[in-house]
Short mmCIF file of C-alpha atoms in Angstrom, two decimals:
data_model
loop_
_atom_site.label_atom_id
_atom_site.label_comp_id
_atom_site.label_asym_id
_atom_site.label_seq_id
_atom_site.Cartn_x
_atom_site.Cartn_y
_atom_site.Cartn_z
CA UNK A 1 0.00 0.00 0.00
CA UNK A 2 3.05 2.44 0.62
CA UNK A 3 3.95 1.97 -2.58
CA UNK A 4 1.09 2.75 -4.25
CA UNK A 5 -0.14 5.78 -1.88
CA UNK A 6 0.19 8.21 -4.72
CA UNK A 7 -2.24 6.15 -7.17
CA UNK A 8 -4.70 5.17 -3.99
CA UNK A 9 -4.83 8.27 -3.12
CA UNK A 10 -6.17 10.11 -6.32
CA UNK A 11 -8.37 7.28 -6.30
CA UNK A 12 -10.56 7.20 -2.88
CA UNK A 13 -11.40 8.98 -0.01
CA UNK A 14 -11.05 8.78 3.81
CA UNK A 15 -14.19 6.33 4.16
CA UNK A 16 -12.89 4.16 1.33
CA UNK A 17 -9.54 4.61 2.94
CA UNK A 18 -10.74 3.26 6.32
CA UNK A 19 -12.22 0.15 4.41
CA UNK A 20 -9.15 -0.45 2.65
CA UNK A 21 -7.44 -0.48 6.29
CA UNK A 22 -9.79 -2.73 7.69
CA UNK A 23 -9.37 -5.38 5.32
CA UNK A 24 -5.61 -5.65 4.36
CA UNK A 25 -5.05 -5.24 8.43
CA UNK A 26 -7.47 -6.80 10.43
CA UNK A 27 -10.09 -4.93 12.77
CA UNK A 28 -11.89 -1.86 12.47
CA UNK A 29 -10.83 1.53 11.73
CA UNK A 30 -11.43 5.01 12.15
CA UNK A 31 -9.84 8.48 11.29
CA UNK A 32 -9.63 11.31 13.41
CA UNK A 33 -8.76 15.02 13.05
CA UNK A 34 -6.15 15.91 15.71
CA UNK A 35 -9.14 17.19 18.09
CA UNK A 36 -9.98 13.36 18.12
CA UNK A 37 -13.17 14.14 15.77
CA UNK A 38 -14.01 11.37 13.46
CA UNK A 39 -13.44 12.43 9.86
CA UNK A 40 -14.10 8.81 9.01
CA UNK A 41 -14.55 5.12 9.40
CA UNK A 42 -14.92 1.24 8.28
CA UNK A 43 -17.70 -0.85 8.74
CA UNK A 44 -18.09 -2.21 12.83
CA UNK A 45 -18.96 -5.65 13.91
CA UNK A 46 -20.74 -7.19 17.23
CA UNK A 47 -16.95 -7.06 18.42
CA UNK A 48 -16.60 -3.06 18.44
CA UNK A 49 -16.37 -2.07 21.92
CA UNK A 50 -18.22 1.03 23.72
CA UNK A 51 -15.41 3.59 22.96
CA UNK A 52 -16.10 2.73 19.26
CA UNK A 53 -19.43 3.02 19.28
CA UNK A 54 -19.52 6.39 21.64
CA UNK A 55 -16.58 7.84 19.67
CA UNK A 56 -18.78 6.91 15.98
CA UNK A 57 -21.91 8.03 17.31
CA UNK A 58 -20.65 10.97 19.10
CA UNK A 59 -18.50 12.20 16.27
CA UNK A 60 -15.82 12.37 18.98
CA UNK A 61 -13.36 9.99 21.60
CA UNK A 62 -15.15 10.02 25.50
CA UNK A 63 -13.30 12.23 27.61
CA UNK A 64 -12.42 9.78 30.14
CA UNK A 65 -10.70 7.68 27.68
CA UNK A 66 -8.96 10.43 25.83
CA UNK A 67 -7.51 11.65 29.73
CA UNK A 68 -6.12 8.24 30.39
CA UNK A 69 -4.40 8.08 26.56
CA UNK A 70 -2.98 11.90 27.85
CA UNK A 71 -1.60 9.90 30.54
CA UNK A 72 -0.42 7.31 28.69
CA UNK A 73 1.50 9.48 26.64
CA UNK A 74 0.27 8.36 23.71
CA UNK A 75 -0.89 11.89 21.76
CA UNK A 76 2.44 12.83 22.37
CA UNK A 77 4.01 9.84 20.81
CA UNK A 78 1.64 10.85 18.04
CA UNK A 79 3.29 14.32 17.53
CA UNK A 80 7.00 13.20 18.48
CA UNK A 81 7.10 9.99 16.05
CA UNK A 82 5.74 8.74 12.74
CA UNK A 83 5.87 5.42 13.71
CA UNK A 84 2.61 2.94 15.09
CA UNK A 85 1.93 3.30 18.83
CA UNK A 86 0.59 0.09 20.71
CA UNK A 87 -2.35 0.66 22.96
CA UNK A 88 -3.06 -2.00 24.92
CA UNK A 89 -6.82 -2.50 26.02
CA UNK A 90 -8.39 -2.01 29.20
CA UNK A 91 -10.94 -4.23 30.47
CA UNK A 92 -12.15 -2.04 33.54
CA UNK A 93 -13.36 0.44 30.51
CA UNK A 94 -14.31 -2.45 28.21
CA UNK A 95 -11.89 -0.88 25.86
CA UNK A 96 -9.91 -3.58 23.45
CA UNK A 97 -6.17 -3.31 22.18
CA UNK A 98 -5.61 -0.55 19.35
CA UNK A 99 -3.19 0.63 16.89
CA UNK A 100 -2.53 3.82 16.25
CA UNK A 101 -0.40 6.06 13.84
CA UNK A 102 -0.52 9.40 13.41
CA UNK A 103 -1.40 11.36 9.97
CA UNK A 104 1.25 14.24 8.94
CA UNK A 105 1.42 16.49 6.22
CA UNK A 106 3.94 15.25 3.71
CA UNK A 107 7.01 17.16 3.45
CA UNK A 108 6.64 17.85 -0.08
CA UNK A 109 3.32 19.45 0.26
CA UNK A 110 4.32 21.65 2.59
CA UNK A 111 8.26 22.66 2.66
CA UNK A 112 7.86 23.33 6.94
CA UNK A 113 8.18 20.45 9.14
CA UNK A 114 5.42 18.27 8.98
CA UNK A 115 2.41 18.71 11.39
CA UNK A 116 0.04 16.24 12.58
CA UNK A 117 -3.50 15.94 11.25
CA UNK A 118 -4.92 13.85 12.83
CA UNK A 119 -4.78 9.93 13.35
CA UNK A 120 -5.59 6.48 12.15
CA UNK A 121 -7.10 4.03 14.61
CA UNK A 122 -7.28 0.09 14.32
CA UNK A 123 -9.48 -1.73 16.90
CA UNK A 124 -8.99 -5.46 17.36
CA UNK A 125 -11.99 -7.16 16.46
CA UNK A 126 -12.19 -11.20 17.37
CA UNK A 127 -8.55 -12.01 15.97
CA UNK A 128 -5.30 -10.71 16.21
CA UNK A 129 -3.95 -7.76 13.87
CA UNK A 130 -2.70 -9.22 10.44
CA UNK A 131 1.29 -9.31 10.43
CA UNK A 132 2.28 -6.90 8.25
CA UNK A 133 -0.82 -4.24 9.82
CA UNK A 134 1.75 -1.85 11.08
CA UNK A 135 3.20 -1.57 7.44
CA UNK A 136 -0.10 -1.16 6.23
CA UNK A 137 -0.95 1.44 8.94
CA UNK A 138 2.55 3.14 7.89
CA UNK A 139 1.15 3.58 3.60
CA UNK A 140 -2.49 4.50 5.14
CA UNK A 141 -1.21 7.66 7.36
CA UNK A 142 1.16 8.59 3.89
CA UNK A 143 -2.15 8.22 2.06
CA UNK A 144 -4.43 10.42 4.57
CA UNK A 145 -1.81 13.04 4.56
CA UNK A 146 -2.16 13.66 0.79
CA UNK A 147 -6.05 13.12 1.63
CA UNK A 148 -6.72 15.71 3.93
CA UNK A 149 -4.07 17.87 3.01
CA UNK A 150 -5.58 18.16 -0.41
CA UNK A 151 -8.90 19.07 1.13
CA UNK A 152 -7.08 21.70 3.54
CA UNK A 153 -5.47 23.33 1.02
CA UNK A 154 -7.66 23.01 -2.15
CA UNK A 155 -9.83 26.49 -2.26
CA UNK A 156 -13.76 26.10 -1.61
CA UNK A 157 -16.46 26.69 -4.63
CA UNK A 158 -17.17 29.87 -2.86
CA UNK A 159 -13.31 30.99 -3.20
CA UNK A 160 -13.09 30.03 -6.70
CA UNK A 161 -15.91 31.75 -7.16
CA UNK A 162 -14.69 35.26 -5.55
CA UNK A 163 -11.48 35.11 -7.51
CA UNK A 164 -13.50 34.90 -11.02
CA UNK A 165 -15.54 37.19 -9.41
CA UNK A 166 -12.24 39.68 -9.14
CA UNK A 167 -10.81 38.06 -12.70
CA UNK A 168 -8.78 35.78 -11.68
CA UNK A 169 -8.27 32.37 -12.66
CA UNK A 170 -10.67 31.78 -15.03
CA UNK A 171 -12.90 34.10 -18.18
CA UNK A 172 -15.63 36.30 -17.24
CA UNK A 173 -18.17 35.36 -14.85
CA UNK A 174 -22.05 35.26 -15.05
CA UNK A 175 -23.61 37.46 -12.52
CA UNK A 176 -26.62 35.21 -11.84
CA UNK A 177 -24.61 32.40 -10.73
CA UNK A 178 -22.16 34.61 -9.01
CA UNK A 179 -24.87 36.64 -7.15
CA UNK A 180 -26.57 33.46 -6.83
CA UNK A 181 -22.99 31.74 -4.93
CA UNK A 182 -21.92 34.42 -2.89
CA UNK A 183 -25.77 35.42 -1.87
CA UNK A 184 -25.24 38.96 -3.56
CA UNK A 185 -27.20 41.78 -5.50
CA UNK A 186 -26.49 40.97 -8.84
CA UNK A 187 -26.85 45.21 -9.72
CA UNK A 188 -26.54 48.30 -8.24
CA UNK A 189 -23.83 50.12 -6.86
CA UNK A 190 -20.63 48.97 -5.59
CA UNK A 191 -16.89 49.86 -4.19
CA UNK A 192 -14.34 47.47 -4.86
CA UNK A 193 -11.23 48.51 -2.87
CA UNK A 194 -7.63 47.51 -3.17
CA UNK A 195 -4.96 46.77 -0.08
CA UNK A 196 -1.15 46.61 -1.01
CA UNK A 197 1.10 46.01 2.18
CA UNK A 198 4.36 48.14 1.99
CA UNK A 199 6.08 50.43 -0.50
CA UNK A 200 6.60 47.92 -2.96
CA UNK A 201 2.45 46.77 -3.37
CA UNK A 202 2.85 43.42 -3.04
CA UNK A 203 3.07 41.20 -0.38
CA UNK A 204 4.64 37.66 0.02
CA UNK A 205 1.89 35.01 0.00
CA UNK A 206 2.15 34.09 3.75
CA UNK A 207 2.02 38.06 4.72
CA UNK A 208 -1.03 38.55 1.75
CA UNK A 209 -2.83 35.44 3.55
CA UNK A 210 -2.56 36.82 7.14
CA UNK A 211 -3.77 40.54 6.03
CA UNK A 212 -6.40 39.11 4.13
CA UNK A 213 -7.95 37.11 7.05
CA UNK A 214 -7.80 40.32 9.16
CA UNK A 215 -9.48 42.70 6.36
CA UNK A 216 -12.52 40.29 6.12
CA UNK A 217 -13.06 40.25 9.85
CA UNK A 218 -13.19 43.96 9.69
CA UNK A 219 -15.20 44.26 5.83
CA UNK A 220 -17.90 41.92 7.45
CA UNK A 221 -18.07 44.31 10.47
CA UNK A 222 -18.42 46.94 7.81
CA UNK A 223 -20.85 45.06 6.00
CA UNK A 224 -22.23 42.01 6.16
CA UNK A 225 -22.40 41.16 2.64
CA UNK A 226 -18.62 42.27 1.99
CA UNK A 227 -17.05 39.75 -0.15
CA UNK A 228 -12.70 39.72 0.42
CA UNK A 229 -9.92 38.17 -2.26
CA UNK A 230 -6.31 37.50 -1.65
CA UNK A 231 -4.88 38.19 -5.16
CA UNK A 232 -1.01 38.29 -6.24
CA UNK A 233 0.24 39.63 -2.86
CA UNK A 234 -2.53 42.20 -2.35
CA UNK A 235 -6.28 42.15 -0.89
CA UNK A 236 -9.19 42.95 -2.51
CA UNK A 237 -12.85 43.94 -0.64
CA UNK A 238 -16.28 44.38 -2.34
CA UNK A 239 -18.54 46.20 -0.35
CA UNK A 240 -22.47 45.63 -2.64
CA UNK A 241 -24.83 48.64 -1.77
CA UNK A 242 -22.61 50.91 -0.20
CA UNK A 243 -24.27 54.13 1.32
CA UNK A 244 -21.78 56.49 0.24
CA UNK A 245 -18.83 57.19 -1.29
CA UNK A 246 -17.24 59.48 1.68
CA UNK A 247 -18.21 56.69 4.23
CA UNK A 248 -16.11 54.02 1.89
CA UNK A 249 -13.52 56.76 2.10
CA UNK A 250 -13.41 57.43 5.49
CA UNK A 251 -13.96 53.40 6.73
CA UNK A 252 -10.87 53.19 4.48
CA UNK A 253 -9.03 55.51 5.99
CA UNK A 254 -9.28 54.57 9.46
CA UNK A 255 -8.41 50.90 9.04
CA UNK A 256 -5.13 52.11 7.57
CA UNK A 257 -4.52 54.10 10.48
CA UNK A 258 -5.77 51.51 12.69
CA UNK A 259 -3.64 48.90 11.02
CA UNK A 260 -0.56 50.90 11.31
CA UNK A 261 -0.79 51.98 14.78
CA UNK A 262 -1.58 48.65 16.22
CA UNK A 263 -0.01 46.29 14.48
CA UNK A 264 2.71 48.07 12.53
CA UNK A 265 1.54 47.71 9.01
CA UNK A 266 2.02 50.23 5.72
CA UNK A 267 -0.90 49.91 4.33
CA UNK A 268 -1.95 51.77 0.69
CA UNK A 269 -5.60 51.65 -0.61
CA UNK A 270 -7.30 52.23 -3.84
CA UNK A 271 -11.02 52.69 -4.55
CA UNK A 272 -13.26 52.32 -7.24
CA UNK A 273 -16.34 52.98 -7.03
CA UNK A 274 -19.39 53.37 -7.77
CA UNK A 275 -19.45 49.51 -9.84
CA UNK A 276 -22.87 49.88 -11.23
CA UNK A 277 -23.60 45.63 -10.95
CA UNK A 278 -20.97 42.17 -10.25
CA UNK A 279 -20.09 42.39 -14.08
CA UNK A 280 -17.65 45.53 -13.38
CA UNK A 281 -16.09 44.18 -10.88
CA UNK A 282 -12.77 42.46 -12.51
CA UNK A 283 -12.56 45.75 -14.54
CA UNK A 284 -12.50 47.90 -11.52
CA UNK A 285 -9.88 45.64 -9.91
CA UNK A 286 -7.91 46.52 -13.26
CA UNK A 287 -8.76 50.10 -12.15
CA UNK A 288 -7.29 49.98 -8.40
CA UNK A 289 -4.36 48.03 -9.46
CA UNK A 290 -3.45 50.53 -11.75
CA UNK A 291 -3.19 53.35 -8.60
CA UNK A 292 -1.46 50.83 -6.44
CA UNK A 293 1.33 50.29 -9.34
CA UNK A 294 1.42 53.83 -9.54
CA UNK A 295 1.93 55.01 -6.17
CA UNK A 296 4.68 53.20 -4.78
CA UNK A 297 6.03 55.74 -2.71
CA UNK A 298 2.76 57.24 -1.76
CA UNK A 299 2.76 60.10 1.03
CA UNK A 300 1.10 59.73 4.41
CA UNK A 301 -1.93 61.73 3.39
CA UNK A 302 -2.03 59.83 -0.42
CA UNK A 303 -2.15 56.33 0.85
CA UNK A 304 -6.10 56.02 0.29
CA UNK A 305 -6.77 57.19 -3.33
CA UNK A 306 -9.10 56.96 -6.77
CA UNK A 307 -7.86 56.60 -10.30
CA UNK A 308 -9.73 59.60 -10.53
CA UNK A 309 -7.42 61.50 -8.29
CA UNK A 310 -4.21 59.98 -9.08
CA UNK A 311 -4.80 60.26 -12.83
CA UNK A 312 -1.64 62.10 -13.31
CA UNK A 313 0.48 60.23 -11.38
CA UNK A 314 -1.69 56.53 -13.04
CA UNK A 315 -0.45 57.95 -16.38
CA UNK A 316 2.59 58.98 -15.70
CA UNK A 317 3.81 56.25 -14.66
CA UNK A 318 2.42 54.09 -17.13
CA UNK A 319 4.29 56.37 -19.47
CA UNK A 320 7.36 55.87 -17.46
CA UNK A 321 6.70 51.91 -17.88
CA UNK A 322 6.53 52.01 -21.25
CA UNK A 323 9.74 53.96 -21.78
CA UNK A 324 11.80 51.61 -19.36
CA UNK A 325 10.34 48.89 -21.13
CA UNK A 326 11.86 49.90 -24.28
CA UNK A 327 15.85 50.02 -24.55
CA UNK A 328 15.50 52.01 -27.53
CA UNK A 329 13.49 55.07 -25.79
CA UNK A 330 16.26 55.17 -22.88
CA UNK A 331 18.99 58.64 -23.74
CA UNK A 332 22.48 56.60 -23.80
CA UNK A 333 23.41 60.60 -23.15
CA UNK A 334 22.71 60.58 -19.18
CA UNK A 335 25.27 57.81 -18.57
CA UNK A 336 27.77 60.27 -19.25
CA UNK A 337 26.25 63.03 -16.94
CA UNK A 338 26.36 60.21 -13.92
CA UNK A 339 29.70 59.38 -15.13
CA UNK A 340 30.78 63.04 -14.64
CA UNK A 341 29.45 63.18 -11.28
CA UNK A 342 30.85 59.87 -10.06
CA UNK A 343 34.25 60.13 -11.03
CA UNK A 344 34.07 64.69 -10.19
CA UNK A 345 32.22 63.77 -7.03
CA UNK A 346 29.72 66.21 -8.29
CA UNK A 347 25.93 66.62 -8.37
CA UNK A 348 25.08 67.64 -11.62
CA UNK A 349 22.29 65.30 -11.81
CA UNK A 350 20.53 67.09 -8.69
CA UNK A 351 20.96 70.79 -9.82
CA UNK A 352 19.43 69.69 -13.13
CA UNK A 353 16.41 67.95 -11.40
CA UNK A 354 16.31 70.96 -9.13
CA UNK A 355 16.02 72.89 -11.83
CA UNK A 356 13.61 71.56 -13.77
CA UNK A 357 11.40 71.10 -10.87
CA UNK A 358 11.77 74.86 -10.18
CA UNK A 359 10.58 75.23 -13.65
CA UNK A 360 13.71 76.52 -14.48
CA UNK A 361 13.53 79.51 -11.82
CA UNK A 362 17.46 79.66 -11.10
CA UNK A 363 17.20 81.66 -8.59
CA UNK A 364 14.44 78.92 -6.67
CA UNK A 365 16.79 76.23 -7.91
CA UNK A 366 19.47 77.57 -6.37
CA UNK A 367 18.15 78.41 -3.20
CA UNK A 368 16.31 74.95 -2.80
CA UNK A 369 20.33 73.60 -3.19
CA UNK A 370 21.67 76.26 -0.58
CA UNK A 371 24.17 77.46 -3.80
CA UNK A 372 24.87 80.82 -5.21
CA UNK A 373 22.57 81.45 -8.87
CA UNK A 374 25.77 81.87 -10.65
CA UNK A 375 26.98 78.46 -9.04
CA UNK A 376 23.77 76.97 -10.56
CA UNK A 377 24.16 78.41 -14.17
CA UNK A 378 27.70 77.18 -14.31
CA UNK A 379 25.85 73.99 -13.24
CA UNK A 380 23.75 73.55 -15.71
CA UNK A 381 26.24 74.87 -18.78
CA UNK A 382 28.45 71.63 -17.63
CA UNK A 383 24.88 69.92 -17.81
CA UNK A 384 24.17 71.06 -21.43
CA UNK A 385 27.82 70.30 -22.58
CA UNK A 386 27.84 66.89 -21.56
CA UNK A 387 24.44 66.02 -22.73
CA UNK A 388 24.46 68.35 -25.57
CA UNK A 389 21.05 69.83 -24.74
CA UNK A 390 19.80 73.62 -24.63
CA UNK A 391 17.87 73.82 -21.20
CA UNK A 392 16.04 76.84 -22.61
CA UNK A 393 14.35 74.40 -25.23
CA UNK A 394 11.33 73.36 -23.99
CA UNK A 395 11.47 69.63 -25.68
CA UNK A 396 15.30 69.14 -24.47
CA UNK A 397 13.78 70.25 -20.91
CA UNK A 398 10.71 67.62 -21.21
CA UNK A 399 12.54 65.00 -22.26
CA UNK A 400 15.33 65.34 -19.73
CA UNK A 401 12.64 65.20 -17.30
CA UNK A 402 10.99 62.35 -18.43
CA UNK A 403 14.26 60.47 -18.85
CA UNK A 404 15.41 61.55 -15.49
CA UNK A 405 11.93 60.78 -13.84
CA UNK A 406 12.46 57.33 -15.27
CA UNK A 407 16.12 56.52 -13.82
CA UNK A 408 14.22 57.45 -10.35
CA UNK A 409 11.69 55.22 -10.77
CA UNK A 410 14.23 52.82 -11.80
CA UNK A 411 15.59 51.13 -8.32
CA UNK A 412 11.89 50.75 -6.96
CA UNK A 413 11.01 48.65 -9.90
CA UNK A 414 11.01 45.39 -10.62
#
């Protein structure tokens, strides 16, 4: 059975599984989560004692009995060892001889050390264990792992759901069956809003998991019928029939400021809203990703924004994308201005972004750099010479702006 647990397991599930047990080993089985809940078990006899038959019918092991296996040590033989534990029986309980083995994620499902999941029990029935039932017992627990870890970590129909609901994972959805799924309105109006943890808008998945749990405790407590998705390192909430715009805003706000201030997180939120019915919903996703990408380094006061408000800073720097994207559209003519100021120990570059940013007030320029005007100028004649520009041309200007606004944006990208 080891040997085939990868085949068996595709193939069955737990109660087939406890079956299987019960006939290549001898005696009756059952499966248990690691709260000693049955998740499953064989067929019983006449010769299936009261602990059995309490622990079937009650879903659960007595308490008495699962004290005295405490005591025993056994639940921490369980968690210590992968190997088959021996419990002998005791007749002042009416409680025959088991084996026992306990079920652990595989290591290859999960790169962390195994944990336990729960455990496989074998009750002696009116004959001794087969020989080899400890081998079997050994490919069973392998086999349960795979089982149950599949079924822990395999998303529900209502998570699938959500994600296609956001666009993920799959083409567009139908409303009626979404609506339908997640109990929602299948029209009127809508915020979808958009959490990215950090500066650099994307979380790893373990961080993206834990924030995600947290935002839907406090979405439901915002509404009821909020639906939450943990997408690509960042969290998305759908709030159906909210009241207002500024009360989106403002909830919005506050959990930022609540998140930060309690538990140390940078948070950044977009929102789009209103979504006039479950249809726009993917496409305003589309819409708050595009602010998140945008504002990486987003001020205090910016973190909680609308495409509408950061449309010059959306397009900008989806301009600026573009242009790094492209080799061709990069001006080989800066590397010699950083040159210069590498090997001069100068700061060319900075009195020309000064500059600029001044909008090409030298005398604003130059005070913003604590230098005389006349320092400046000479400045910025070494700047033309080297990259054979004319700072009083407005195109040479724009595009050493652009071009300089793009070897910012550089280092923060990926």
């Amino acid at each position: 059975m080891a040997g085939d647990g990868e085949r068996i397991a595709a193939d069955i599930d737990l109660f087939e599984l406890a079956q299987l047990i019960a006939h290549h080993a001898g005696g009756m089985v059952s499966i248990e989560d690691p709260r000693s809940h049955v998740l499953a078990y064989s067929a019983s006899d006449e010769n299936a004692d009261p602990l059995r038959v309490r622990s079937i019918l009650g879903r659960e092991g007595p308490p008495e009995y699962l004290t005295l296996l405490r005591q025993w040590g056994v639940f921490d033989r369980l968690r210590e060892t992968g190997e088959v534990v021996d419990v002998p029986a005791h007749d002042e309980l009416n409680i025959k001889r088991r084996l026992v083995i306990g079920i652990r994620r595989p290591a290859d499902v999960d790169a962390r050390a195994p944990r336990v999941l729960g455990a496989i029990w074998l009750q002696q029935g009116d004959r001794p264990f087969e020989p080899d039932a400890a081998e079997i017992l050994r490919g069973a627990a392998a086999i349960a792992g795979r089982l149950i870890s599949r079924t822990l970590d395999a998303p529900t129909t209502a998570a699938l759901v959500t994600r296609r609901l956001f666009g993920a994972g799959g083409p567009a959805v139908d409303t009626a069956v979404v609506a339908d799924a997640l109990n929602l309105p299948p029209t009127g109006p809508a915020a979808v809003i958009g959490f990215a943890l950090g500066p650099g808008g994307q979380a790893s998945g373990a961080d993206a998991a834990a924030l995600g749990s947290a935002l839907r405790l406090h979405a439901s407590s915002f509404r009821g019928d909020s639906v939450t998705a943990t997408i690509g390192g960042r969290v998305y909430v759908l709030l159906p029939g909210y009241r207002s715009a500024q009360a989106v805003t403002a909830w919005t706000r506050q959990l930022i400021e609540q998140f930060e201030n309690r538990r140390s997180l940078w948070l950044r939120a977009a929102i789009a809203c209103p979504v006039p019915d479950l249809g726009e919903v993917a496409a305003a996703r589309a819409e708050v990703d595009r602010v998140l990408d945008s504002t990486v380094t987003a001020a205090p006061g910016q973190r909680v924004t609308t495409l509408a408000e950061a449309r010059t800073a959306v397009l900008l720097g989806e301009v600026l994308d573009l242009v790094g994207s492209r080799a061709e559209l990069r001006d080989p003519r800066l590397r010699a201005l950083f040159d210069y100021d590498r090997k001069h120990s100068a700061n060319l570059r900075e009195s020309a972004e000064t500059y600029l940013r001044e909008h090409g007030d030298v005398r604003a320029a130059a005070a913003a750099l604590c230098v005389h005007p006349n320092t400046l100028r000479y400045r910025l004649r070494r700047v033309e010479d080297i990259l054979g520009m004319n700072l009083d041309d407005p195109a040479d200007r724009l595009l050493l702006e652009i071009q300089l606004a793009l070897h910012r944006r550089l280092p923060a990208r990926p």
